[in-house]
Short mmCIF file of C-alpha atoms and ligand atoms in Angstrom, two decimals:
data_model
loop_
_atom_site.label_atom_id
_atom_site.label_comp_id
_atom_site.label_asym_id
_atom_site.label_seq_id
_atom_site.Cartn_x
_atom_site.Cartn_y
_atom_site.Cartn_z
CA MET R 1 7.96 15.22 29.84
CA VAL R 2 10.33 13.81 32.20
CA LEU R 3 14.38 13.01 29.81
CA SER R 4 15.35 10.14 31.47
CA THR R 5 19.34 10.15 32.08
CA SER R 6 20.08 8.71 27.32
CA GLN R 7 17.74 11.93 26.54
CA GLN R 8 19.15 14.33 29.57
CA GLN R 9 22.73 13.27 28.72
CA LEU R 10 22.18 13.69 25.12
CA ALA R 11 20.51 17.60 26.19
CA ASN R 12 23.86 18.14 28.14
CA GLN R 13 25.88 17.12 25.36
CA ILE R 14 24.36 19.55 22.86
CA ASP R 15 24.09 22.55 24.94
CA LEU R 16 27.50 23.59 25.31
CA PHE R 17 27.79 23.30 21.63
CA GLU R 18 25.05 25.70 21.84
CA HIS R 19 26.53 28.34 24.24
CA VAL R 20 29.57 28.09 22.03
CA ALA R 21 28.31 28.74 19.09
CA GLY R 22 25.75 31.29 19.98
CA ALA R 23 28.70 33.37 21.84
CA TYR R 24 29.89 33.77 18.73
CA ALA R 25 27.19 35.06 17.31
CA GLN R 26 26.74 37.48 20.54
CA PRO R 27 29.81 40.46 19.63
CA ILE R 28 28.81 42.71 17.37
CA SER R 29 31.87 43.14 16.10
CA GLY R 30 31.51 39.45 15.74
CA ARG R 31 35.46 38.31 16.80
CA LEU R 32 36.29 37.10 19.73
CA THR R 33 38.62 36.33 22.06
CA ASN R 34 38.90 32.99 24.09
CA LYS R 35 39.68 34.66 26.97
CA GLU R 36 35.34 36.25 26.07
CA LEU R 37 34.38 32.93 24.89
CA TYR R 38 34.82 31.39 28.04
CA ARG R 39 33.14 33.90 29.95
CA ILE R 40 30.57 34.35 27.28
CA ALA R 41 30.01 31.08 26.97
CA VAL R 42 29.89 29.83 30.58
CA GLY R 43 27.51 33.03 31.34
CA ARG R 44 25.07 31.65 28.68
CA ALA R 45 25.79 28.11 30.01
CA GLY R 46 24.79 29.51 33.59
CA ILE R 47 28.01 28.28 34.83
CA GLU R 48 29.91 30.29 37.69
CA ALA R 49 32.43 31.52 36.09
CA SER R 50 34.80 30.22 38.72
CA ASN R 51 35.13 27.04 37.02
CA LEU R 52 37.84 28.49 34.60
CA ASN R 53 39.80 28.62 36.76
CA ARG R 54 39.91 25.18 38.29
CA LYS R 55 42.20 22.35 36.79
CA THR R 56 42.81 19.52 36.85
CA PRO R 57 46.00 16.80 36.04
CA VAL R 58 45.60 15.72 32.90
CA GLY R 59 47.47 13.28 30.98
CA GLN R 60 49.98 11.37 31.14
CA ALA R 61 52.43 14.17 32.17
CA GLY R 62 49.71 15.08 34.61
CA LYS R 63 49.70 18.78 33.81
CA GLU R 64 47.15 21.28 35.54
CA ARG R 65 44.90 22.10 32.76
CA SER R 66 40.91 23.93 33.20
CA ILE R 67 38.40 20.62 31.71
CA LEU R 68 36.14 23.46 30.87
CA LYS R 69 38.14 25.80 28.88
CA ARG R 70 39.14 22.45 27.09
CA GLN R 71 35.61 21.30 26.68
CA ILE R 72 34.39 24.89 25.47
CA ARG R 73 37.98 25.35 22.93
CA TRP R 74 36.91 21.06 21.82
CA ARG R 75 33.09 22.37 20.84
CA GLN R 76 35.13 25.38 19.20
CA GLN R 77 37.01 23.45 16.73
CA THR R 78 33.74 21.36 16.27
CA LEU R 79 32.98 25.01 14.86
CA ARG R 80 35.79 25.49 12.93
CA GLN R 81 35.27 21.58 10.99
CA LEU R 82 31.48 23.16 10.05
CA GLY R 83 32.69 25.54 8.59
CA ILE R 84 31.08 28.41 11.28
CA ILE R 85 33.82 30.32 12.33
CA GLU R 86 37.43 31.44 11.03
CA ARG R 87 40.61 32.48 13.33
CA VAL R 88 41.16 36.16 11.91
CA GLU R 89 44.45 36.73 10.79
CA GLY R 90 46.89 38.11 11.98
CA MET R 91 45.07 37.80 15.41
CA ARG R 92 46.79 35.20 17.39
CA GLY R 93 43.36 33.47 19.52
CA VAL R 94 40.72 35.64 18.02
CA TRP R 95 38.19 33.48 16.24
CA GLU R 96 34.91 35.11 13.89
CA LEU R 97 32.19 33.88 12.04
CA THR R 98 32.66 32.59 8.36
CA GLN R 99 30.58 33.14 5.79
CA ALA R 100 28.45 30.42 5.34
CA GLY R 101 28.24 30.76 8.99
CA LYS R 102 26.17 33.76 8.72
CA SER R 103 24.51 32.37 5.44
CA LYS R 104 20.75 31.27 5.38
CA LEU R 105 19.95 27.95 5.26
CA LEU R 106 23.01 26.45 7.06
CA LYS R 107 22.35 23.10 7.81
CA ILE R 108 24.59 21.31 10.26
CA ARG R 109 27.16 19.01 9.31
CA ASP R 110 26.76 14.96 10.18
CA GLY R 111 27.89 13.82 13.78
CA ILE R 112 26.84 17.57 15.11
CA SER R 113 23.55 18.14 17.49
CA VAL R 114 22.64 21.23 19.01
CA LEU R 115 19.85 21.73 20.53
CA GLY R 116 16.94 23.78 18.89
CA PHE R 117 14.29 23.89 21.54
CA ARG R 118 12.32 21.86 23.91
CA THR R 119 8.81 22.07 26.04
CA ASP R 120 7.65 20.30 29.03
CA LEU R 121 6.01 18.05 26.12
CA GLY R 122 9.11 17.41 24.32
CA MET R 123 12.82 18.74 22.05
CA ALA R 124 13.85 19.51 18.94
CA ILE R 125 16.86 19.54 18.26
CA TRP R 126 18.80 21.09 14.63
CA SER R 127 20.95 17.12 13.45
CA ASN R 128 21.28 14.79 10.61
CA CYS R 129 18.38 12.42 12.24
CA THR R 130 20.02 9.84 11.99
CA SER R 131 23.23 11.04 14.74
CA VAL R 132 19.97 11.54 17.12
CA PHE R 133 18.03 8.80 16.65
CA SER R 134 20.92 6.00 16.53
CA LYS R 135 21.44 7.36 19.64
CA TRP R 136 18.62 7.37 21.29
CA ASP R 137 16.69 4.44 23.28
CA GLU R 138 13.14 5.50 24.10
CA PRO R 139 10.00 4.06 23.23
CA ILE R 140 7.94 5.27 19.50
CA PHE R 141 4.48 5.32 18.88
CA LEU R 142 4.43 7.05 16.20
CA VAL R 143 7.05 8.40 13.21
CA LEU R 144 5.00 11.08 11.72
CA THR R 145 6.82 12.44 9.13
CA SER R 146 7.54 14.18 5.56
CA PRO R 147 10.88 13.26 4.12
CA PRO R 148 12.01 15.14 1.93
CA TYR R 149 10.33 13.90 -2.18
CA PRO R 150 13.51 11.94 -4.32
CA LEU R 151 12.56 15.55 -6.64
CA SER R 152 14.97 16.44 -9.83
CA GLN R 153 14.48 19.42 -9.85
CA PRO R 154 15.41 19.99 -5.68
CA ARG R 155 14.08 22.60 -3.19
CA ALA R 156 16.24 25.38 -1.43
CA TYR R 157 16.43 22.69 1.82
CA GLY R 158 17.98 19.93 -1.50
CA ASN R 159 16.60 16.26 -2.40
CA PRO R 160 18.74 13.40 -2.25
CA PRO R 161 18.19 12.09 -5.98
CA ILE R 162 16.15 8.44 -6.64
CA GLU R 163 18.72 6.58 -7.69
CA GLU R 164 19.50 6.78 -3.37
CA TYR R 165 16.13 7.19 -2.46
CA LEU R 166 15.32 4.31 -1.05
CA ASP R 167 18.13 3.36 0.87
CA PHE R 168 18.54 7.35 2.20
CA ILE R 169 15.09 7.25 3.61
CA CYS R 170 15.83 3.73 5.18
CA GLN R 171 18.55 4.65 5.95
CA SER R 172 16.86 7.48 8.17
CA ILE R 173 13.65 5.59 9.76
CA GLU R 174 15.24 2.43 10.31
CA PRO R 175 16.91 4.06 13.42
CA LEU R 176 12.94 4.68 14.97
CA VAL R 177 12.16 1.17 13.14
CA ARG R 178 14.17 -0.01 16.04
CA ASN R 179 12.68 1.11 18.92
CA LEU R 180 9.02 1.08 17.64
CA VAL R 181 6.53 0.41 20.38
CA LYS R 182 4.77 -3.54 19.01
CA GLY R 183 2.46 -2.49 16.77
CA GLY R 184 4.16 1.14 16.47
CA ASN R 185 2.81 3.13 13.11
CA VAL R 186 5.01 5.57 11.35
CA VAL R 187 2.65 7.42 8.21
CA LEU R 188 5.43 8.92 5.17
CA SER R 189 3.61 11.35 3.80
CA LEU R 190 5.21 11.74 0.23
CA GLY R 191 3.69 12.63 -3.35
CA ASP R 192 4.30 11.23 -6.84
CA VAL R 193 7.24 12.89 -8.71
CA PHE R 194 7.62 12.59 -13.22
CA GLU R 195 10.48 10.33 -14.41
CA GLN R 196 12.77 12.56 -15.41
CA GLY R 197 11.21 14.61 -19.11
CA SER R 198 7.99 12.52 -19.11
CA PRO R 199 4.35 12.57 -18.22
CA ALA R 200 4.60 9.03 -16.54
CA LYS R 201 4.72 9.36 -13.38
CA SER R 202 7.65 7.19 -11.22
CA THR R 203 7.45 3.96 -9.06
CA TYR R 204 9.80 5.26 -6.01
CA ILE R 205 6.23 5.19 -4.10
CA GLU R 206 6.02 1.36 -5.20
CA GLU R 207 9.66 1.05 -4.92
CA LEU R 208 10.03 2.09 -1.07
CA THR R 209 7.16 0.68 -0.07
CA ILE R 210 8.27 -2.42 -0.75
CA ALA R 211 11.36 -2.03 1.13
CA LEU R 212 10.11 -1.13 4.04
CA ARG R 213 8.72 -4.32 3.95
CA LYS R 214 11.88 -5.99 3.02
CA ARG R 215 13.79 -4.15 4.22
CA LEU R 216 12.65 -3.11 8.15
CA GLY R 217 9.69 -5.33 8.09
CA LEU R 218 7.42 -2.51 7.55
CA TYR R 219 3.66 -4.29 6.45
CA LEU R 220 1.55 -1.32 4.51
CA MET R 221 -1.87 -0.84 6.53
CA ASN R 222 -2.77 2.12 4.28
CA ARG R 223 -2.78 4.44 1.46
CA ILE R 224 -4.38 7.81 2.50
CA VAL R 225 -5.17 10.29 0.62
CA TRP R 226 -4.56 13.63 0.73
CA GLU R 227 -6.93 15.37 -1.00
CA SER R 228 -6.22 19.49 -1.22
CA ASN R 229 -6.83 22.38 -3.07
CA LYS R 230 -3.12 21.74 -4.80
CA PRO R 231 -2.14 25.13 -7.56
CA PRO R 232 -2.61 23.45 -11.35
CA GLY R 233 0.60 20.86 -12.41
CA PRO R 234 2.21 19.17 -13.72
CA ILE R 235 2.21 22.02 -16.42
CA GLN R 236 4.14 20.67 -18.96
CA TRP R 237 2.22 17.97 -19.16
CA ALA R 238 -1.44 18.82 -17.98
CA SER R 239 -2.18 22.70 -18.63
CA LYS R 240 1.04 22.46 -22.08
CA GLN R 241 0.70 18.77 -23.20
CA ARG R 242 -3.10 18.39 -21.99
CA MET R 243 -1.88 14.54 -21.98
CA GLN R 244 -2.11 14.52 -18.34
CA LEU R 245 -4.44 15.65 -15.58
CA ASN R 246 -3.74 18.44 -12.53
CA GLU R 247 -2.54 16.67 -9.11
CA GLY R 248 -5.30 16.54 -6.61
CA TYR R 249 -3.96 14.42 -3.76
CA GLU R 250 -0.18 13.27 -2.04
CA PHE R 251 -0.16 9.99 0.75
CA CYS R 252 0.58 9.46 3.30
CA LEU R 253 1.62 6.02 3.13
CA TRP R 254 1.29 4.03 6.62
CA PHE R 255 2.79 1.26 8.00
CA CYS R 256 2.34 -0.66 10.77
CA ASN R 257 5.57 -2.92 12.69
CA ASP R 258 2.93 -5.33 13.62
CA PRO R 259 -0.91 -5.12 12.14
CA ASN R 260 -2.19 -7.32 14.63
CA ALA R 261 -1.45 -5.70 18.02
CA CYS R 262 -1.47 -1.77 15.86
CA ILE R 263 -2.13 0.86 18.50
CA ALA R 264 -4.21 2.95 15.79
CA ASP R 265 -7.82 3.63 16.82
CA ASN R 266 -10.39 5.07 14.76
CA ARG R 267 -13.23 5.98 17.95
CA ARG R 268 -9.87 9.16 18.88
CA VAL R 269 -11.33 10.62 15.09
CA LEU R 270 -15.05 10.03 14.06
CA GLU R 271 -16.16 12.56 12.18
CA PRO R 272 -20.19 13.77 12.85
CA HIS R 273 -22.13 12.01 10.87
CA THR R 274 -23.96 14.09 7.71
CA GLU R 275 -27.82 15.21 8.07
CA ALA R 276 -28.66 12.51 5.81
CA HIS R 277 -27.33 9.80 8.01
CA LYS R 278 -28.55 11.53 11.23
CA LYS R 279 -32.32 11.28 9.03
CA LEU R 280 -31.61 7.89 8.52
CA ILE R 281 -31.67 6.77 11.82
CA GLU R 282 -34.54 8.56 13.01
CA ARG R 283 -36.39 6.16 10.80
CA GLY R 284 -35.10 3.63 12.14
CA GLY R 285 -32.17 3.07 9.05
CA GLU R 286 -32.97 1.79 5.94
CA GLN R 287 -36.65 0.47 5.10
CA ARG R 288 -36.10 -1.63 1.66
CA VAL R 289 -34.30 -4.85 1.79
CA ALA R 290 -31.13 -5.36 -1.32
CA ILE R 291 -27.88 -7.32 -2.19
CA HIS R 292 -25.78 -6.05 -4.39
CA GLY R 293 -22.39 -7.00 -5.62
CA ASP R 294 -23.51 -10.98 -6.37
CA GLY R 295 -24.62 -11.10 -2.68
CA ALA R 296 -21.17 -9.32 -1.71
CA TYR R 297 -23.51 -6.28 0.57
CA HIS R 298 -27.26 -6.90 1.89
CA ILE R 299 -28.96 -4.68 3.06
CA ARG R 300 -31.55 -4.88 5.50
CA HIS R 301 -35.09 -3.47 7.38
CA GLY R 302 -32.97 -1.50 9.86
CA SER R 303 -29.79 -1.53 7.60
CA TYR R 304 -27.83 1.65 9.54
CA GLY R 305 -30.36 2.59 12.25
CA GLN R 306 -27.84 2.01 15.40
CA PRO R 307 -26.98 5.33 16.57
CA THR R 308 -23.40 5.84 17.06
CA VAL R 309 -21.50 8.66 18.82
CA GLY R 310 -20.18 9.53 15.07
CA ARG R 311 -18.64 8.73 11.27
CA ILE R 312 -14.72 6.25 10.71
CA PRO R 313 -13.35 8.03 8.00
CA ARG R 314 -12.67 7.56 4.95
CA ASN R 315 -9.65 6.86 3.79
CA VAL R 316 -9.70 10.33 1.40
CA PHE R 317 -8.81 12.75 3.70
CA HIS R 318 -9.47 16.39 2.60
CA VAL R 319 -7.38 18.93 3.62
CA SER R 320 -6.37 22.14 2.94
CA ASN R 321 -3.70 23.87 2.20
CA HIS R 322 -4.76 27.21 3.33
CA CYS R 323 -3.72 26.75 6.83
CA ALA R 324 -3.36 29.95 9.74
CA SER R 325 -0.84 27.60 11.19
CA GLN R 326 1.57 27.95 8.45
CA ARG R 327 0.69 31.28 7.30
CA ALA R 328 1.21 32.44 11.04
CA TYR R 329 4.78 30.71 11.35
CA LYS R 330 5.40 31.62 7.85
CA LYS R 331 5.08 35.13 8.53
CA ARG R 332 7.05 35.50 11.58
CA ALA R 333 10.28 33.63 10.19
CA LYS R 334 10.23 36.48 7.13
CA GLU R 335 9.91 39.17 9.75
CA MET R 336 13.75 37.63 11.71
CA GLY R 337 15.12 37.70 8.55
CA LEU R 338 15.18 33.91 8.35
CA VAL R 339 13.75 31.96 5.56
CA PRO R 340 10.30 30.44 5.10
CA HIS R 341 9.82 26.98 4.97
CA GLY R 342 9.02 25.32 1.21
CA ALA R 343 6.56 22.83 1.67
CA THR R 344 4.84 22.73 4.92
CA MET R 345 2.05 19.98 6.29
CA PRO R 346 -1.21 21.94 7.66
CA LEU R 347 -1.72 21.11 10.60
CA LYS R 348 -5.06 19.96 10.75
CA LEU R 349 -3.89 17.01 8.67
CA ALA R 350 -1.08 16.20 11.17
CA ARG R 351 -3.46 16.46 14.27
CA LYS R 352 -6.23 14.22 13.03
CA LEU R 353 -3.70 12.17 12.17
CA VAL R 354 -1.37 11.88 16.06
CA ARG R 355 -4.73 11.74 17.26
CA PHE R 356 -5.73 8.14 15.79
CA LEU R 357 -2.79 7.10 15.72
CA THR R 358 -1.60 7.57 19.18
CA ASP R 359 -3.12 7.73 22.55
CA VAL R 360 -2.25 10.93 25.73
CA GLU R 361 1.57 10.94 26.67
CA GLN R 362 2.87 8.40 23.94
CA THR R 363 5.29 10.04 22.38
CA VAL R 364 5.82 10.47 18.15
CA ALA R 365 8.87 11.08 16.64
CA ASP R 366 9.64 13.82 13.14
CA PRO R 367 12.80 13.58 11.51
CA PHE R 368 12.58 15.88 8.46
CA GLY R 369 11.35 18.49 11.56
CA GLY R 370 10.49 21.20 9.04
CA SER R 371 9.11 24.15 10.03
CA MET R 372 8.05 21.36 14.00
CA THR R 373 4.69 20.59 11.98
CA THR R 374 4.61 16.88 13.73
CA PRO R 375 6.00 18.31 17.09
CA PHE R 376 3.36 21.56 17.18
CA ALA R 377 -0.06 19.06 16.78
CA CYS R 378 1.23 16.65 19.37
CA GLU R 379 2.11 19.87 21.74
CA LEU R 380 -2.10 20.34 20.38
CA GLU R 381 -3.14 16.52 20.78
CA ASN R 382 -0.94 16.55 24.32
CA ARG R 383 1.75 13.43 22.70
CA SER R 384 5.15 13.63 23.62
CA TRP R 385 7.46 14.35 20.78
CA ILE R 386 11.64 14.21 19.53
CA ALA R 387 12.14 16.16 16.29
CA THR R 388 15.32 16.82 14.02
CA GLU R 389 15.26 19.40 11.45
CA ASN R 390 19.15 19.79 9.86
CA VAL R 391 18.49 23.48 8.25
CA PHE R 392 18.91 26.23 11.01
CA ASP R 393 16.44 28.67 9.67
CA TYR R 394 13.72 26.32 10.03
CA VAL R 395 14.88 24.63 13.56
CA ARG R 396 15.12 28.58 14.40
CA GLY R 397 11.20 29.42 12.74
CA GLY R 398 10.02 26.37 14.16
CA ALA R 399 10.56 27.36 18.01
CA GLU R 400 8.36 30.62 17.05
CA ARG R 401 5.81 28.43 17.02
CA PHE R 402 5.95 27.74 20.89
CA VAL R 403 7.02 30.96 22.15
CA ASP R 404 2.98 30.12 24.65
CA ARG R 405 3.74 26.18 25.74
CA PRO R 406 4.21 25.10 29.34
CA GLY R 407 8.21 24.85 29.04
CA TYR R 408 9.16 26.29 26.55
CA GLU R 409 12.41 27.20 26.01
CA LEU R 410 14.64 28.58 22.92
CA ARG R 411 18.35 26.95 22.95
CA LEU R 412 19.01 28.58 19.77
CA ASN R 413 19.26 31.90 19.63
CA ILE R 414 22.31 32.06 17.21
CA GLU R 415 21.45 35.46 15.53
CA LEU R 416 22.29 34.63 12.18
CA THR R 417 22.71 37.35 10.10
CA ASP R 418 24.02 38.80 6.89
C1 SAM U 501 9.19 17.99 3.41
S1 SAM U 501 10.10 18.93 3.95
C2 SAM U 501 8.90 18.61 5.97
C3 SAM U 501 8.42 19.57 5.91
C4 SAM U 501 7.45 19.80 7.17
N1 SAM U 501 6.87 18.28 7.93
C5 SAM U 501 7.19 20.57 8.14
O1 SAM U 501 5.43 21.19 7.93
O2 SAM U 501 7.57 22.42 7.64
C6 SAM U 501 11.80 17.54 4.90
C7 SAM U 501 12.70 17.94 6.31
O3 SAM U 501 14.07 17.33 6.27
C8 SAM U 501 14.98 18.23 6.27
N2 SAM U 501 15.75 16.78 5.84
C9 SAM U 501 16.26 15.77 4.83
N3 SAM U 501 17.33 15.39 5.07
C10 SAM U 501 17.02 15.40 6.70
C11 SAM U 501 18.48 14.90 7.77
N4 SAM U 501 18.68 14.57 6.95
N5 SAM U 501 17.90 14.34 8.97
C12 SAM U 501 16.92 15.32 9.60
N6 SAM U 501 16.81 16.93 8.30
C13 SAM U 501 16.69 16.55 6.92
C14 SAM U 501 14.51 19.39 5.03
O4 SAM U 501 16.08 20.91 5.85
C15 SAM U 501 12.86 20.05 5.08
O5 SAM U 501 13.01 20.90 6.27
#
C-alpha cells in the first residue's frame, strides 16, 4: 500500500512515540536518564544523533532549544500521562516503566495512537478506534469487525454495558461509515446475549439494527448466520433448567450504505456444486413439471439444467471454530509471554466475507482488530487494510501472524515483561 499524505502524517506522528516508549522497555535496568532516552530514541527512529544538538529559537524570548529533544520529552510526558512510566524517586531526570507499563492487557489511553506493525497492504495501530478513524479520510470499501458484545460477565478486554451499547457502536462506526464508498458494506459479527439472570434473549441486535439505520443511514442487507461447533450453552438455561436450546450460531450482520449500488458480488464466493446437482445438469435438468407454494414455484421441463460455474452460497455459513491459523497465533502469543485473544474469528469466515464484499486491492477496515484476523484475511486475499486495537498484547501477538508477509515491519517492539 502506498501511504497517502494523511496516512503518512499519521504514521510519522505515532512513530516517534513508539520509539520513546520502546526506549524505556529496552534497558535491562528498566530505567533511563533523559540523556540515555534521547540517544536510544533517535537510534531506534533512525535519526542522526547530531540532530539532537541542532537548536532553533523558540517562544517569545527566542531562546535556542533542540526541537528534537522537546519532541522526545513531549512523548515522554504522554507516556507519563498514560501511566506507562514514572519518575524514579530521588533521581533527577530518571524515569522507568510502571507496574501498569509492564502489565498484561495494557490498554492505550484515548487520544494516543501507536503504530503497531505494517505490511505492503496495511497497518495495525495500537489505539482506540475513534482516535484513528476520526482523522481517516481515505475510501473504505468494507468494515469487517467483531465488536465487543454487551456481556454481563465481561471478557478480559472489557465489554460495554448494555445501556451504553448502541451509542458505543454507533460512535465507533460513524467515522468509518463517513468514508465508506457508495455501495460499501459494514459487517458486524455479533451473537445473542441473554437478559441478566433470565433465559430470555436480549433484543440488542434488533435495537442496533434500527439504530444503524436511523442514525447512520445503513441498510440491513442480510443477517448471515454463522453456524459453528460452539461448546454447549447457555449451561444454566439449557443443561440445568432444560428450558432453552443450546446456541449454535452467531450473526454476521451485513449493512450497506446504498443497497442498489452494493459492491458485493457472489461470483467471488461460488461453491462447488453438489454431486446430486451435477447429476441433474447431466440429465438436462428436471424431467418433471410441477407447481408448488400456491403457484410461487414452477418446475419446468429442463429447470436447473444449465451448467453454471458454481453454487451461489446460502446465507447460512457453516464454519468451524477450530482454526489452524488461530491455534498457531495463540501458541506463538503464549511463547512470547503475551495473553492470547479469547474471542477470535475463524480465518476462513473472514476470508469468505472479504472476498464476497470487496474486490482485490480495495481497502477493508477493522476498528476492533483483536488478533488481527480481518487484516490477515485481507493479506491472503490481496486487499488493503487498516486496523485498530486498544490492547497491547493483542496487537503485538497479532503481528506475529504477518512476519512472512511482504513489507512486514514491526514498530511496536516494546518488550513488556513482568
Ligand atoms: C471480539 S474482539 C475482536 C476479535 C477479532 N475479530 C479476532 O478475530 O481476533 C473485540 C476487540 O475490540 C477491542 N476493543 C474494544 N474497544 C475498542 C476500542 N474502542 N478501540 C479499539 N479496540 C477496541 C478489544 O480489546 C477486543 O480485542
